[in-house]
Amino acid sequence: MTSGMTSFDKIYDQPDPRAYFTVLGPLEYQTPHHAQSVFRRMAETLGGPPGDEPPTVVDICCSYGINAALLNHDVTLDELYTRYTSPQVAPLTTAELIEDDRAYFAARRRPGAARVVGIDVAAQAVSYAQAAGLLDEGFAENLETAEPSGELLRQTRRARLITITGGTTFLSARTLKALTAGTDTPPWVASFVLRTASYEPIADALAAHGLSTEKYTARTFPQRHFSGPEEQRYAVEAVEAAGEDPRGKETEGYFHTTLYLSRPPQDAAALPLTELLPPG
């Protein structure tokens, strides 16, 4: 974890997501909510006509499959918070919760759902997401320290979209290089990046693979409430050091993220970011 930010390591690799939602709920963690409509629009753009094979989406730092749940099912992040903190699921064993989740998400599956491959160092979280039916394939691998396995490369070679909602705090260019180098066609890479960090090293690495990075300037996206004044002070100083203005954003008590989209230049020319994601 970046110095100055509160660590939540203990909730990222539990047998199921109940602790994750219980701890992050009071902090109003909301990036997956903002990403839901963005990733759906991109997956629909990259998918073929009805009846074609669904697009493959690779979710980095997939955790418990939350982005996959929101992408492929008629649920909201608020509904997931309510579900996993409810008295009804509190007494369930993990096995019972998985069985209940499989039925819950199957009943809400969207037509033409994308094929989602998840990657995370948290083995228990990945295992849960697979068992609950949220991930088509899941890999507990750390691409920052090791080369991707052969099976991971086989499962991600048809990737059309790579998504990140919280991982850029932990990632370097190495992870993205390993994945984009192994795809059949250049994928799009959509990342929600904390304004306290620079995305430039990753953007430079993706440029070497023929992907041009655009910054979405229409708005920023609240991530979560600060855990206390020390964390807010860190964020304001880091945002200012990055050359951004924290007024009205971090000064109001929330981390904010910026959306970056990396894709082949011809795709950007054919569909400008402002048309893909109109302000509003």
PDB file of N, CA and C in Angstrom, residues 35-87:
ATOM      1  N   ALA A  35     -17.603   2.448 -12.597  1.00  0.00           N
ATOM      2  CA  ALA A  35     -17.057   1.650 -13.695  1.00  0.00           C
ATOM      3  C   ALA A  35     -18.122   0.828 -14.402  1.00  0.00           C
ATOM      4  N   GLN A  36     -19.215   0.540 -13.731  1.00  0.00           N
ATOM      5  CA  GLN A  36     -20.219  -0.365 -14.288  1.00  0.00           C
ATOM      6  C   GLN A  36     -20.699   0.082 -15.662  1.00  0.00           C
ATOM      7  N   SER A  37     -21.173   1.307 -15.771  1.00  0.00           N
ATOM      8  CA  SER A  37     -21.688   1.781 -17.061  1.00  0.00           C
ATOM      9  C   SER A  37     -20.564   1.982 -18.068  1.00  0.00           C
ATOM     10  N   VAL A  38     -19.389   2.383 -17.590  1.00  0.00           N
ATOM     11  CA  VAL A  38     -18.243   2.594 -18.485  1.00  0.00           C
ATOM     12  C   VAL A  38     -17.799   1.276 -19.112  1.00  0.00           C
ATOM     13  N   PHE A  39     -17.626   0.258 -18.304  1.00  0.00           N
ATOM     14  CA  PHE A  39     -17.161  -1.027 -18.818  1.00  0.00           C
ATOM     15  C   PHE A  39     -18.225  -1.700 -19.684  1.00  0.00           C
ATOM     16  N   ARG A  40     -19.485  -1.531 -19.326  1.00  0.00           N
ATOM     17  CA  ARG A  40     -20.543  -2.092 -20.175  1.00  0.00           C
ATOM     18  C   ARG A  40     -20.524  -1.455 -21.552  1.00  0.00           C
ATOM     19  N   ARG A  41     -20.364  -0.141 -21.599  1.00  0.00           N
ATOM     20  CA  ARG A  41     -20.341   0.555 -22.891  1.00  0.00           C
ATOM     21  C   ARG A  41     -19.159   0.077 -23.733  1.00  0.00           C
ATOM     22  N   MET A  42     -18.011  -0.084 -23.100  1.00  0.00           N
ATOM     23  CA  MET A  42     -16.833  -0.526 -23.843  1.00  0.00           C
ATOM     24  C   MET A  42     -16.974  -1.973 -24.311  1.00  0.00           C
ATOM     25  N   ALA A  43     -17.483  -2.840 -23.452  1.00  0.00           N
ATOM     26  CA  ALA A  43     -17.662  -4.242 -23.841  1.00  0.00           C
ATOM     27  C   ALA A  43     -18.658  -4.364 -24.990  1.00  0.00           C
ATOM     28  N   GLU A  44     -19.724  -3.584 -24.940  1.00  0.00           N
ATOM     29  CA  GLU A  44     -20.708  -3.602 -26.023  1.00  0.00           C
ATOM     30  C   GLU A  44     -20.094  -3.095 -27.324  1.00  0.00           C
ATOM     31  N   THR A  45     -19.258  -2.067 -27.227  1.00  0.00           N
ATOM     32  CA  THR A  45     -18.598  -1.522 -28.412  1.00  0.00           C
ATOM     33  C   THR A  45     -17.665  -2.535 -29.047  1.00  0.00           C
ATOM     34  N   LEU A  46     -16.984  -3.310 -28.213  1.00  0.00           N
ATOM     35  CA  LEU A  46     -15.983  -4.254 -28.710  1.00  0.00           C
ATOM     36  C   LEU A  46     -16.573  -5.607 -29.086  1.00  0.00           C
ATOM     37  N   GLY A  47     -17.803  -5.864 -28.659  1.00  0.00           N
ATOM     38  CA  GLY A  47     -18.446  -7.130 -28.979  1.00  0.00           C
ATOM     39  C   GLY A  47     -18.973  -7.146 -30.403  1.00  0.00           C
ATOM     40  N   GLY A  48     -19.230  -8.338 -30.899  1.00  0.00           N
ATOM     41  CA  GLY A  48     -19.771  -8.482 -32.241  1.00  0.00           C
ATOM     42  C   GLY A  48     -21.280  -8.444 -32.243  1.00  0.00           C
ATOM     43  N   PRO A  49     -21.895  -8.780 -33.372  1.00  0.00           N
ATOM     44  CA  PRO A  49     -23.358  -8.812 -33.469  1.00  0.00           C
ATOM     45  C   PRO A  49     -23.932  -9.871 -32.531  1.00  0.00           C
ATOM     46  N   PRO A  50     -25.223  -9.772 -32.212  1.00  0.00           N
ATOM     47  CA  PRO A  50     -25.858 -10.793 -31.377  1.00  0.00           C
ATOM     48  C   PRO A  50     -25.650 -12.188 -31.966  1.00  0.00           C
ATOM     49  N   GLY A  51     -25.325 -13.126 -31.124  1.00  0.00           N
ATOM     50  CA  GLY A  51     -25.055 -14.481 -31.577  1.00  0.00           C
ATOM     51  C   GLY A  51     -23.578 -14.779 -31.734  1.00  0.00           C
ATOM     52  N   ASP A  52     -22.761 -13.731 -31.846  1.00  0.00           N
ATOM     53  CA  ASP A  52     -21.318 -13.938 -31.910  1.00  0.00           C
ATOM     54  C   ASP A  52     -20.784 -14.328 -30.537  1.00  0.00           C
ATOM     55  N   GLU A  53     -19.574 -14.833 -30.533  1.00  0.00           N
ATOM     56  CA  GLU A  53     -18.911 -15.142 -29.272  1.00  0.00           C
ATOM     57  C   GLU A  53     -18.761 -13.865 -28.453  1.00  0.00           C
ATOM     58  N   PRO A  54     -19.104 -13.882 -27.153  1.00  0.00           N
ATOM     59  CA  PRO A  54     -19.007 -12.661 -26.350  1.00  0.00           C
ATOM     60  C   PRO A  54     -17.565 -12.216 -26.206  1.00  0.00           C
ATOM     61  N   PRO A  55     -17.340 -10.916 -26.007  1.00  0.00           N
ATOM     62  CA  PRO A  55     -15.967 -10.434 -25.851  1.00  0.00           C
ATOM     63  C   PRO A  55     -15.359 -10.941 -24.548  1.00  0.00           C
ATOM     64  N   THR A  56     -14.045 -11.127 -24.569  1.00  0.00           N
ATOM     65  CA  THR A  56     -13.320 -11.503 -23.358  1.00  0.00           C
ATOM     66  C   THR A  56     -12.826 -10.242 -22.664  1.00  0.00           C
ATOM     67  N   VAL A  57     -13.195 -10.109 -21.400  1.00  0.00           N
ATOM     68  CA  VAL A  57     -12.760  -9.002 -20.558  1.00  0.00           C
ATOM     69  C   VAL A  57     -11.837  -9.551 -19.492  1.00  0.00           C
ATOM     70  N   VAL A  58     -10.669  -8.936 -19.327  1.00  0.00           N
ATOM     71  CA  VAL A  58      -9.716  -9.347 -18.302  1.00  0.00           C
ATOM     72  C   VAL A  58      -9.723  -8.295 -17.206  1.00  0.00           C
ATOM     73  N   ASP A  59     -10.099  -8.703 -16.003  1.00  0.00           N
ATOM     74  CA  ASP A  59     -10.176  -7.781 -14.881  1.00  0.00           C
ATOM     75  C   ASP A  59      -8.972  -8.000 -13.971  1.00  0.00           C
ATOM     76  N   ILE A  60      -8.095  -7.003 -13.914  1.00  0.00           N
ATOM     77  CA  ILE A  60      -6.885  -7.082 -13.085  1.00  0.00           C
ATOM     78  C   ILE A  60      -7.224  -6.618 -11.670  1.00  0.00           C
ATOM     79  N   CYS A  61      -6.672  -7.318 -10.691  1.00  0.00           N
ATOM     80  CA  CYS A  61      -7.029  -7.089  -9.283  1.00  0.00           C
ATOM     81  C   CYS A  61      -8.531  -7.282  -9.115  1.00  0.00           C
ATOM     82  N   CYS A  62      -8.987  -8.455  -9.562  1.00  0.00           N
ATOM     83  CA  CYS A  62     -10.424  -8.724  -9.654  1.00  0.00           C
ATOM     84  C   CYS A  62     -11.081  -8.928  -8.308  1.00  0.00           C
ATOM     85  N   SER A  63     -10.305  -9.204  -7.254  1.00  0.00           N
ATOM     86  CA  SER A  63     -10.861  -9.403  -5.927  1.00  0.00           C
ATOM     87  C   SER A  63     -11.942 -10.479  -5.965  1.00  0.00           C
ATOM     88  N   TYR A  64     -13.104 -10.197  -5.392  1.00  0.00           N
ATOM     89  CA  TYR A  64     -14.192 -11.172  -5.289  1.00  0.00           C
ATOM     90  C   TYR A  64     -15.103 -11.185  -6.516  1.00  0.00           C
ATOM     91  N   GLY A  65     -14.638 -10.634  -7.623  1.00  0.00           N
ATOM     92  CA  GLY A  65     -15.425 -10.639  -8.851  1.00  0.00           C
ATOM     93  C   GLY A  65     -16.482  -9.555  -8.903  1.00  0.00           C
ATOM     94  N   ILE A  66     -16.246  -8.452  -8.206  1.00  0.00           N
ATOM     95  CA  ILE A  66     -17.262  -7.402  -8.121  1.00  0.00           C
ATOM     96  C   ILE A  66     -17.488  -6.729  -9.474  1.00  0.00           C
ATOM     97  N   ASN A  67     -16.426  -6.420 -10.184  1.00  0.00           N
ATOM     98  CA  ASN A  67     -16.611  -5.810 -11.506  1.00  0.00           C
ATOM     99  C   ASN A  67     -17.344  -6.756 -12.450  1.00  0.00           C
ATOM    100  N   ALA A  68     -17.032  -8.046 -12.368  1.00  0.00           N
ATOM    101  CA  ALA A  68     -17.725  -9.031 -13.202  1.00  0.00           C
ATOM    102  C   ALA A  68     -19.193  -9.110 -12.830  1.00  0.00           C
ATOM    103  N   ALA A  69     -19.489  -9.042 -11.532  1.00  0.00           N
ATOM    104  CA  ALA A  69     -20.886  -9.062 -11.089  1.00  0.00           C
ATOM    105  C   ALA A  69     -21.658  -7.888 -11.667  1.00  0.00           C
ATOM    106  N   LEU A  70     -21.058  -6.715 -11.629  1.00  0.00           N
ATOM    107  CA  LEU A  70     -21.739  -5.510 -12.096  1.00  0.00           C
ATOM    108  C   LEU A  70     -21.797  -5.440 -13.619  1.00  0.00           C
ATOM    109  N   LEU A  71     -20.797  -5.963 -14.287  1.00  0.00           N
ATOM    110  CA  LEU A  71     -20.769  -5.946 -15.748  1.00  0.00           C
ATOM    111  C   LEU A  71     -21.844  -6.858 -16.338  1.00  0.00           C
ATOM    112  N   ASN A  72     -21.972  -8.043 -15.769  1.00  0.00           N
ATOM    113  CA  ASN A  72     -22.760  -9.091 -16.417  1.00  0.00           C
ATOM    114  C   ASN A  72     -24.116  -9.376 -15.783  1.00  0.00           C
ATOM    115  N   HIS A  73     -24.478  -8.630 -14.750  1.00  0.00           N
ATOM    116  CA  HIS A  73     -25.723  -8.939 -14.048  1.00  0.00           C
ATOM    117  C   HIS A  73     -26.514  -7.663 -13.759  1.00  0.00           C
ATOM    118  N   ASP A  74     -27.811  -7.819 -13.636  1.00  0.00           N
ATOM    119  CA  ASP A  74     -28.675  -6.687 -13.314  1.00  0.00           C
ATOM    120  C   ASP A  74     -28.676  -6.467 -11.811  1.00  0.00           C
ATOM    121  N   VAL A  75     -27.559  -5.960 -11.322  1.00  0.00           N
ATOM    122  CA  VAL A  75     -27.395  -5.616  -9.910  1.00  0.00           C
ATOM    123  C   VAL A  75     -26.632  -4.301  -9.835  1.00  0.00           C
ATOM    124  N   THR A  76     -26.743  -3.630  -8.696  1.00  0.00           N
ATOM    125  CA  THR A  76     -25.988  -2.412  -8.452  1.00  0.00           C
ATOM    126  C   THR A  76     -25.013  -2.654  -7.304  1.00  0.00           C
ATOM    127  N   LEU A  77     -24.046  -1.781  -7.173  1.00  0.00           N
ATOM    128  CA  LEU A  77     -23.107  -1.900  -6.067  1.00  0.00           C
ATOM    129  C   LEU A  77     -23.832  -1.727  -4.736  1.00  0.00           C
ATOM    130  N   ASP A  78     -24.778  -0.815  -4.663  1.00  0.00           N
ATOM    131  CA  ASP A  78     -25.538  -0.635  -3.426  1.00  0.00           C
ATOM    132  C   ASP A  78     -26.269  -1.914  -3.037  1.00  0.00           C
ATOM    133  N   GLU A  79     -26.803  -2.610  -4.034  1.00  0.00           N
ATOM    134  CA  GLU A  79     -27.486  -3.873  -3.737  1.00  0.00           C
ATOM    135  C   GLU A  79     -26.516  -4.920  -3.209  1.00  0.00           C
ATOM    136  N   LEU A  80     -25.295  -4.908  -3.701  1.00  0.00           N
ATOM    137  CA  LEU A  80     -24.304  -5.852  -3.184  1.00  0.00           C
ATOM    138  C   LEU A  80     -23.914  -5.498  -1.753  1.00  0.00           C
ATOM    139  N   TYR A  81     -23.763  -4.207  -1.463  1.00  0.00           N
ATOM    140  CA  TYR A  81     -23.507  -3.803  -0.076  1.00  0.00           C
ATOM    141  C   TYR A  81     -24.630  -4.297   0.834  1.00  0.00           C
ATOM    142  N   THR A  82     -25.858  -4.088   0.413  1.00  0.00           N
ATOM    143  CA  THR A  82     -26.998  -4.522   1.222  1.00  0.00           C
ATOM    144  C   THR A  82     -27.000  -6.036   1.402  1.00  0.00           C
ATOM    145  N   ARG A  83     -26.733  -6.739   0.339  1.00  0.00           N
ATOM    146  CA  ARG A  83     -26.768  -8.206   0.395  1.00  0.00           C
ATOM    147  C   ARG A  83     -25.731  -8.759   1.368  1.00  0.00           C
ATOM    148  N   TYR A  84     -24.486  -8.337   1.219  1.00  0.00           N
ATOM    149  CA  TYR A  84     -23.406  -8.977   1.980  1.00  0.00           C
ATOM    150  C   TYR A  84     -23.278  -8.478   3.416  1.00  0.00           C
ATOM    151  N   THR A  85     -24.024  -7.441   3.762  1.00  0.00           N
ATOM    152  CA  THR A  85     -24.034  -6.975   5.156  1.00  0.00           C
ATOM    153  C   THR A  85     -25.374  -7.263   5.828  1.00  0.00           C
ATOM    154  N   SER A  86     -26.231  -8.033   5.171  1.00  0.00           N
ATOM    155  CA  SER A  86     -27.580  -8.268   5.692  1.00  0.00           C
ATOM    156  C   SER A  86     -27.587  -9.368   6.751  1.00  0.00           C
ATOM    157  N   PRO A  87     -28.545  -9.327   7.668  1.00  0.00           N
ATOM    158  CA  PRO A  87     -28.687 -10.397   8.665  1.00  0.00           C
ATOM    159  C   PRO A  87     -28.983 -11.749   8.035  1.00  0.00           C
TER     160      PRO A  87
END
